[in-house]
Amino acid sequence: MSDIIQSSTIQSRKVPIDSPLSFLVRPLEAGDAAAFEELCSTDPLRFLTPQMNIELFGFQGGVIRSWGAFQPGSRTMFGILLRYSNTVIIADRYGETAAAFAPLIDGELGVAGIRGTSETIYKLRSLLRRYHPTGVEKSLFLQLTQPPKCSDEVLQQARRARLEDLNSLAALYANAWTMYRSRINVASKLAETRIFVVEEAGLGNQPSQIVSCALLNMESAGAGLIGGVFTSPTARGKGYAAACTAALSLDLQASGKLPCLYYENPVAGRVYHRLGYEEVGQWAVLYLEKPTG
């Protein structure tokens, strides 16, 4: 879910849902900041990812666009939808805004998947009309509130990446399958955020190569969202992913920030739990088939 795709213009609309409330869905603007903060305060961890996005990019701009679901006649917000590249992110309190947001998603172009709070995602599967779901995957949201449980021996395998690591990092992610990142993306991450890596010495006269990595998908004033955790298949089983994730987590904590992450892969989940990460939310990812009409 990485290609930038232009979307159609969506008008505000009122859509009935399967509860006593109906919602007005409209694009968010600067004047909605207080309503958004009030929504986030109802469950700070549940709304942490949308809050980080809005803090970094604003309600509307070149990176994301956002809509809110409001109770008609009031400024009370019940849910938020973000469009980022070809991905939609939805968060609400109990899944109550799924029916209101479904027509908006159907009106967007080039949506490949939806990540959201689990109640909302499972309701959306039967509500979309133009898009056809091809699968759904559980995605667990974790946080680390204590220093990572990692031995010094394992931790010392990782180091912070430098600009001169670009070629080796780009080569690693070029063969990372679903975690593929372009060289341009890797270069921007190196320049803008924190990346921790493990490298192995090359054979003979071959130079050392980076074989494992963890980076920040997003960093705000109070938290860092870890992602891009990948180890080359030939280097697995040596604790490298744990070393990179632990080192990055410690670096965030030293800055007074909360390390957090999502995972879908149970093998990765076991690594994170062993480090001391705790589950604080159940999300899901809904994959979509390109509409035919």
Short mmCIF file of C-alpha atoms in Angstrom, two decimals:
data_model
loop_
_atom_site.label_atom_id
_atom_site.label_comp_id
_atom_site.label_asym_id
_atom_site.label_seq_id
_atom_site.Cartn_x
_atom_site.Cartn_y
_atom_site.Cartn_z
CA MET A 1 0.00 0.00 0.00
CA SER A 2 2.50 2.57 -1.11
CA ASP A 3 1.49 4.23 -4.37
CA ILE A 4 0.18 7.81 -4.28
CA ILE A 5 -3.21 7.91 -6.03
CA GLN A 6 -5.40 10.93 -6.60
CA SER A 7 -8.91 10.55 -5.22
CA SER A 8 -12.30 11.88 -6.12
CA THR A 9 -13.98 14.75 -4.28
CA ILE A 10 -16.35 13.60 -1.56
CA GLN A 11 -19.26 15.71 -0.39
CA SER A 12 -20.56 15.74 3.19
CA ARG A 13 -23.42 13.32 3.70
CA LYS A 14 -25.76 12.01 6.35
CA VAL A 15 -25.98 8.21 6.50
CA PRO A 16 -28.20 6.15 8.81
CA ILE A 17 -26.54 3.38 10.80
CA ASP A 18 -27.71 0.44 12.89
CA SER A 19 -27.97 2.49 16.09
CA PRO A 20 -30.18 5.32 17.33
CA LEU A 21 -27.65 7.83 15.92
CA SER A 22 -27.01 8.93 12.36
CA PHE A 23 -23.80 10.70 11.40
CA LEU A 24 -22.78 13.58 9.23
CA VAL A 25 -19.49 12.78 7.48
CA ARG A 26 -17.46 15.74 6.26
CA PRO A 27 -13.83 16.77 5.64
CA LEU A 28 -12.07 17.96 8.77
CA GLU A 29 -10.68 21.47 9.11
CA ALA A 30 -8.65 23.44 11.62
CA GLY A 31 -11.77 24.41 13.56
CA ASP A 32 -12.39 20.73 14.37
CA ALA A 33 -9.23 20.42 16.47
CA ALA A 34 -11.07 20.63 19.80
CA ALA A 35 -13.64 18.01 18.77
CA PHE A 36 -10.85 15.70 17.58
CA GLU A 37 -8.92 16.11 20.84
CA GLU A 38 -12.08 15.35 22.81
CA LEU A 39 -12.58 12.15 20.79
CA CYS A 40 -8.97 11.11 21.41
CA SER A 41 -9.34 11.74 25.14
CA THR A 42 -12.08 9.08 25.38
CA ASP A 43 -9.45 6.37 24.72
CA PRO A 44 -5.95 7.80 24.09
CA LEU A 45 -4.33 4.53 23.02
CA ARG A 46 -7.16 3.61 20.66
CA PHE A 47 -6.78 6.93 18.84
CA LEU A 48 -3.00 7.23 19.13
CA THR A 49 -2.26 6.44 15.46
CA PRO A 50 -4.74 9.00 14.03
CA GLN A 51 -3.53 11.54 16.57
CA MET A 52 0.09 11.03 15.50
CA ASN A 53 -0.87 11.48 11.84
CA ILE A 54 -2.80 14.68 12.49
CA GLU A 55 -0.03 16.07 14.69
CA LEU A 56 2.51 15.51 11.92
CA PHE A 57 0.52 16.29 8.78
CA GLY A 58 -2.57 18.29 9.75
CA PHE A 59 -6.14 17.49 8.74
CA GLN A 60 -5.66 18.10 5.02
CA GLY A 61 -2.53 18.24 2.88
CA GLY A 62 -0.23 16.44 0.50
CA VAL A 63 0.30 13.41 2.75
CA ILE A 64 -3.13 12.74 4.26
CA ARG A 65 -6.71 13.89 4.01
CA SER A 66 -9.22 13.33 6.79
CA TRP A 67 -12.94 13.19 7.46
CA GLY A 68 -14.92 13.08 10.69
CA ALA A 69 -18.24 11.50 11.61
CA PHE A 70 -20.30 13.97 13.64
CA GLN A 71 -23.60 13.86 15.41
CA PRO A 72 -25.82 16.16 13.30
CA GLY A 73 -26.41 19.52 14.86
CA SER A 74 -23.36 19.29 17.13
CA ARG A 75 -19.57 19.34 16.95
CA THR A 76 -19.25 16.01 18.76
CA MET A 77 -17.03 13.67 16.73
CA PHE A 78 -17.57 9.91 16.92
CA GLY A 79 -14.97 8.66 14.45
CA ILE A 80 -12.22 9.68 12.03
CA LEU A 81 -11.17 8.44 8.59
CA LEU A 82 -7.73 9.20 7.12
CA ARG A 83 -6.68 8.64 3.50
CA TYR A 84 -2.94 8.01 3.14
CA SER A 85 -1.59 6.95 -0.25
CA ASN A 86 -3.73 3.97 -1.27
CA THR A 87 -4.65 3.13 2.34
CA VAL A 88 -7.59 4.19 4.49
CA ILE A 89 -7.33 4.32 8.30
CA ILE A 90 -10.50 4.39 10.43
CA ALA A 91 -10.87 4.70 14.18
CA ASP A 92 -13.98 5.12 16.30
CA ARG A 93 -15.08 4.00 19.72
CA TYR A 94 -17.26 0.93 19.09
CA GLY A 95 -17.57 0.46 15.32
CA GLU A 96 -20.62 2.71 15.22
CA THR A 97 -19.43 4.80 12.24
CA ALA A 98 -18.82 1.94 9.78
CA ALA A 99 -22.06 2.49 7.85
CA ALA A 100 -21.45 6.23 7.65
CA PHE A 101 -17.92 5.86 6.28
CA ALA A 102 -18.66 3.00 3.83
CA PRO A 103 -20.16 5.24 1.06
CA LEU A 104 -17.19 7.61 1.37
CA ILE A 105 -14.75 4.73 0.83
CA ASP A 106 -16.79 3.48 -2.13
CA GLY A 107 -16.49 6.96 -3.64
CA GLU A 108 -12.69 7.05 -3.36
CA LEU A 109 -10.37 5.89 -6.14
CA GLY A 110 -7.49 3.45 -5.73
CA VAL A 111 -8.03 2.14 -2.21
CA ALA A 112 -6.07 -1.10 -1.73
CA GLY A 113 -6.80 -1.68 1.94
CA ILE A 114 -8.35 -0.36 5.13
CA ARG A 115 -6.73 -0.50 8.57
CA GLY A 116 -8.96 0.22 11.50
CA THR A 117 -10.35 -0.65 14.87
CA SER A 118 -11.53 -4.25 14.62
CA GLU A 119 -15.24 -3.64 15.25
CA THR A 120 -15.35 -1.12 12.41
CA ILE A 121 -13.41 -3.27 9.94
CA TYR A 122 -15.57 -6.35 10.43
CA LYS A 123 -18.72 -4.30 9.92
CA LEU A 124 -17.32 -2.69 6.77
CA ARG A 125 -16.89 -6.05 5.03
CA SER A 126 -20.62 -6.27 4.30
CA LEU A 127 -21.25 -2.53 3.84
CA LEU A 128 -19.00 -1.71 0.89
CA ARG A 129 -20.72 -1.79 -2.49
CA ARG A 130 -18.14 -0.69 -5.08
CA TYR A 131 -15.12 -2.32 -3.46
CA HIS A 132 -14.97 -6.07 -2.86
CA PRO A 133 -13.05 -7.37 0.17
CA THR A 134 -10.56 -10.14 -0.62
CA GLY A 135 -9.47 -10.89 2.92
CA VAL A 136 -9.17 -9.61 6.44
CA GLU A 137 -6.22 -9.92 8.80
CA LYS A 138 -6.04 -9.36 12.54
CA SER A 139 -3.59 -6.61 13.49
CA LEU A 140 -2.64 -6.20 17.13
CA PHE A 141 -1.50 -2.88 18.58
CA LEU A 142 1.27 -3.07 21.21
CA GLN A 143 3.11 -0.64 23.45
CA LEU A 144 6.28 -0.87 25.54
CA THR A 145 6.16 0.93 28.88
CA GLN A 146 9.28 -0.65 30.44
CA PRO A 147 12.83 -1.08 29.10
CA PRO A 148 12.91 -3.95 26.59
CA LYS A 149 13.73 -7.39 27.98
CA CYS A 150 16.84 -8.01 25.94
CA SER A 151 20.30 -9.17 26.97
CA ASP A 152 23.25 -6.86 26.42
CA GLU A 153 24.77 -9.50 24.16
CA VAL A 154 21.77 -9.42 21.81
CA LEU A 155 21.26 -5.66 22.09
CA GLN A 156 24.85 -4.87 21.17
CA GLN A 157 24.41 -6.54 17.79
CA ALA A 158 22.37 -3.51 16.65
CA ARG A 159 23.55 -0.01 15.80
CA ARG A 160 21.94 3.13 14.47
CA ALA A 161 22.06 3.35 10.68
CA ARG A 162 24.12 6.04 8.93
CA LEU A 163 23.71 7.76 5.57
CA GLU A 164 26.46 5.60 4.10
CA ASP A 165 24.28 2.53 4.79
CA LEU A 166 21.85 3.50 2.02
CA ASN A 167 23.04 0.96 -0.57
CA SER A 168 22.97 -1.96 1.84
CA LEU A 169 19.62 -0.94 3.36
CA ALA A 170 18.03 -0.42 -0.06
CA ALA A 171 19.25 -3.86 -1.14
CA LEU A 172 17.71 -5.44 1.98
CA TYR A 173 14.30 -3.84 1.44
CA ALA A 174 14.35 -4.50 -2.32
CA ASN A 175 14.00 -8.21 -1.48
CA ALA A 176 11.61 -7.85 1.45
CA TRP A 177 8.46 -9.03 -0.40
CA THR A 178 5.37 -7.39 1.13
CA MET A 179 7.66 -5.10 3.17
CA TYR A 180 9.35 -3.77 0.04
CA ARG A 181 10.53 -0.17 0.18
CA SER A 182 11.93 1.81 -2.72
CA ARG A 183 15.41 3.28 -2.57
CA ILE A 184 13.84 6.76 -2.43
CA ASN A 185 11.75 5.76 0.58
CA VAL A 186 14.76 4.24 2.36
CA ALA A 187 16.82 7.37 1.67
CA SER A 188 14.11 9.60 3.13
CA LYS A 189 13.86 7.44 6.26
CA LEU A 190 17.63 7.58 6.73
CA ALA A 191 17.57 11.37 6.46
CA GLU A 192 14.49 12.00 8.58
CA THR A 193 14.09 9.39 11.29
CA ARG A 194 15.67 6.62 13.39
CA ILE A 195 16.73 3.29 11.88
CA PHE A 196 18.56 0.50 13.68
CA VAL A 197 20.32 -2.32 11.85
CA VAL A 198 22.39 -5.46 12.29
CA GLU A 199 25.07 -6.27 9.75
CA GLU A 200 27.06 -9.44 9.09
CA ALA A 201 30.61 -9.64 7.82
CA GLY A 202 30.95 -10.63 4.20
CA LEU A 203 32.71 -13.78 3.01
CA GLY A 204 36.25 -13.43 1.76
CA ASN A 205 36.76 -9.97 0.29
CA GLN A 206 33.01 -9.20 0.24
CA PRO A 207 31.92 -6.14 2.29
CA SER A 208 29.64 -6.53 5.28
CA GLN A 209 25.92 -6.37 4.55
CA ILE A 210 22.93 -5.19 6.59
CA VAL A 211 20.74 -8.23 7.22
CA SER A 212 18.15 -6.92 9.68
CA CYS A 213 16.42 -3.60 10.29
CA ALA A 214 13.77 -1.76 12.31
CA LEU A 215 12.67 1.81 11.61
CA LEU A 216 10.03 4.37 12.53
CA ASN A 217 6.98 4.66 10.35
CA MET A 218 6.00 7.76 12.27
CA GLU A 219 7.24 9.81 15.22
CA SER A 220 5.32 12.46 17.14
CA ALA A 221 6.02 14.48 20.26
CA GLY A 222 5.00 11.64 22.56
CA ALA A 223 5.33 8.36 20.67
CA GLY A 224 7.08 6.47 17.90
CA LEU A 225 5.38 3.90 15.67
CA ILE A 226 7.88 1.17 14.82
CA GLY A 227 7.67 -0.70 11.52
CA GLY A 228 9.73 -2.10 8.70
CA VAL A 229 11.11 -4.87 10.92
CA PHE A 230 12.68 -7.30 8.46
CA THR A 231 15.49 -9.86 8.52
CA SER A 232 16.98 -11.53 5.48
CA PRO A 233 15.89 -15.20 5.35
CA THR A 234 19.51 -16.39 5.48
CA ALA A 235 20.10 -14.52 8.75
CA ARG A 236 17.02 -15.50 10.75
CA GLY A 237 17.01 -17.27 14.10
CA LYS A 238 19.93 -15.25 15.48
CA GLY A 239 18.03 -12.63 17.48
CA TYR A 240 18.64 -9.83 14.97
CA ALA A 241 15.02 -8.60 14.77
CA ALA A 242 14.87 -8.50 18.58
CA ALA A 243 18.15 -6.55 18.69
CA CYS A 244 17.00 -3.94 16.16
CA THR A 245 13.56 -3.51 17.75
CA ALA A 246 14.97 -3.33 21.28
CA ALA A 247 17.64 -0.78 20.31
CA LEU A 248 15.10 1.42 18.55
CA SER A 249 12.69 1.11 21.48
CA LEU A 250 15.38 2.15 23.95
CA ASP A 251 16.30 5.10 21.76
CA LEU A 252 12.70 6.28 21.76
CA GLN A 253 12.37 5.84 25.50
CA ALA A 254 15.54 7.85 26.04
CA SER A 255 13.74 10.69 24.24
CA GLY A 256 10.72 10.35 26.52
CA LYS A 257 8.58 8.73 23.83
CA LEU A 258 6.33 5.67 23.90
CA PRO A 259 7.40 2.86 21.55
CA CYS A 260 4.42 1.21 19.87
CA LEU A 261 3.79 -1.01 16.86
CA TYR A 262 1.30 -3.16 14.97
CA TYR A 263 1.86 -6.74 13.93
CA GLU A 264 0.01 -9.29 11.84
CA ASN A 265 2.66 -12.05 11.68
CA PRO A 266 2.48 -14.35 14.75
CA VAL A 267 6.23 -15.06 14.53
CA ALA A 268 6.97 -11.34 14.80
CA GLY A 269 4.43 -11.08 17.59
CA ARG A 270 6.34 -13.60 19.68
CA VAL A 271 9.51 -11.50 19.30
CA TYR A 272 7.72 -8.35 20.46
CA HIS A 273 6.04 -10.03 23.41
CA ARG A 274 9.36 -11.49 24.57
CA LEU A 275 10.77 -7.95 24.56
CA GLY A 276 7.97 -6.89 26.90
CA TYR A 277 5.51 -5.30 24.48
CA GLU A 278 1.91 -5.51 25.70
CA GLU A 279 -1.29 -5.65 23.65
CA VAL A 280 -3.42 -2.52 24.08
CA GLY A 281 -5.74 -2.72 21.09
CA GLN A 282 -7.19 -5.04 18.48
CA TRP A 283 -7.19 -3.68 14.95
CA ALA A 284 -7.67 -5.36 11.59
CA VAL A 285 -6.67 -4.87 7.96
CA LEU A 286 -9.25 -5.31 5.21
CA TYR A 287 -7.78 -5.98 1.74
CA LEU A 288 -9.78 -4.80 -1.25
CA GLU A 289 -10.10 -5.85 -4.87
CA LYS A 290 -9.89 -3.08 -7.47
CA PRO A 291 -13.45 -2.11 -8.54
CA THR A 292 -14.46 -3.11 -12.05
CA GLY A 293 -16.67 -0.08 -12.62
#
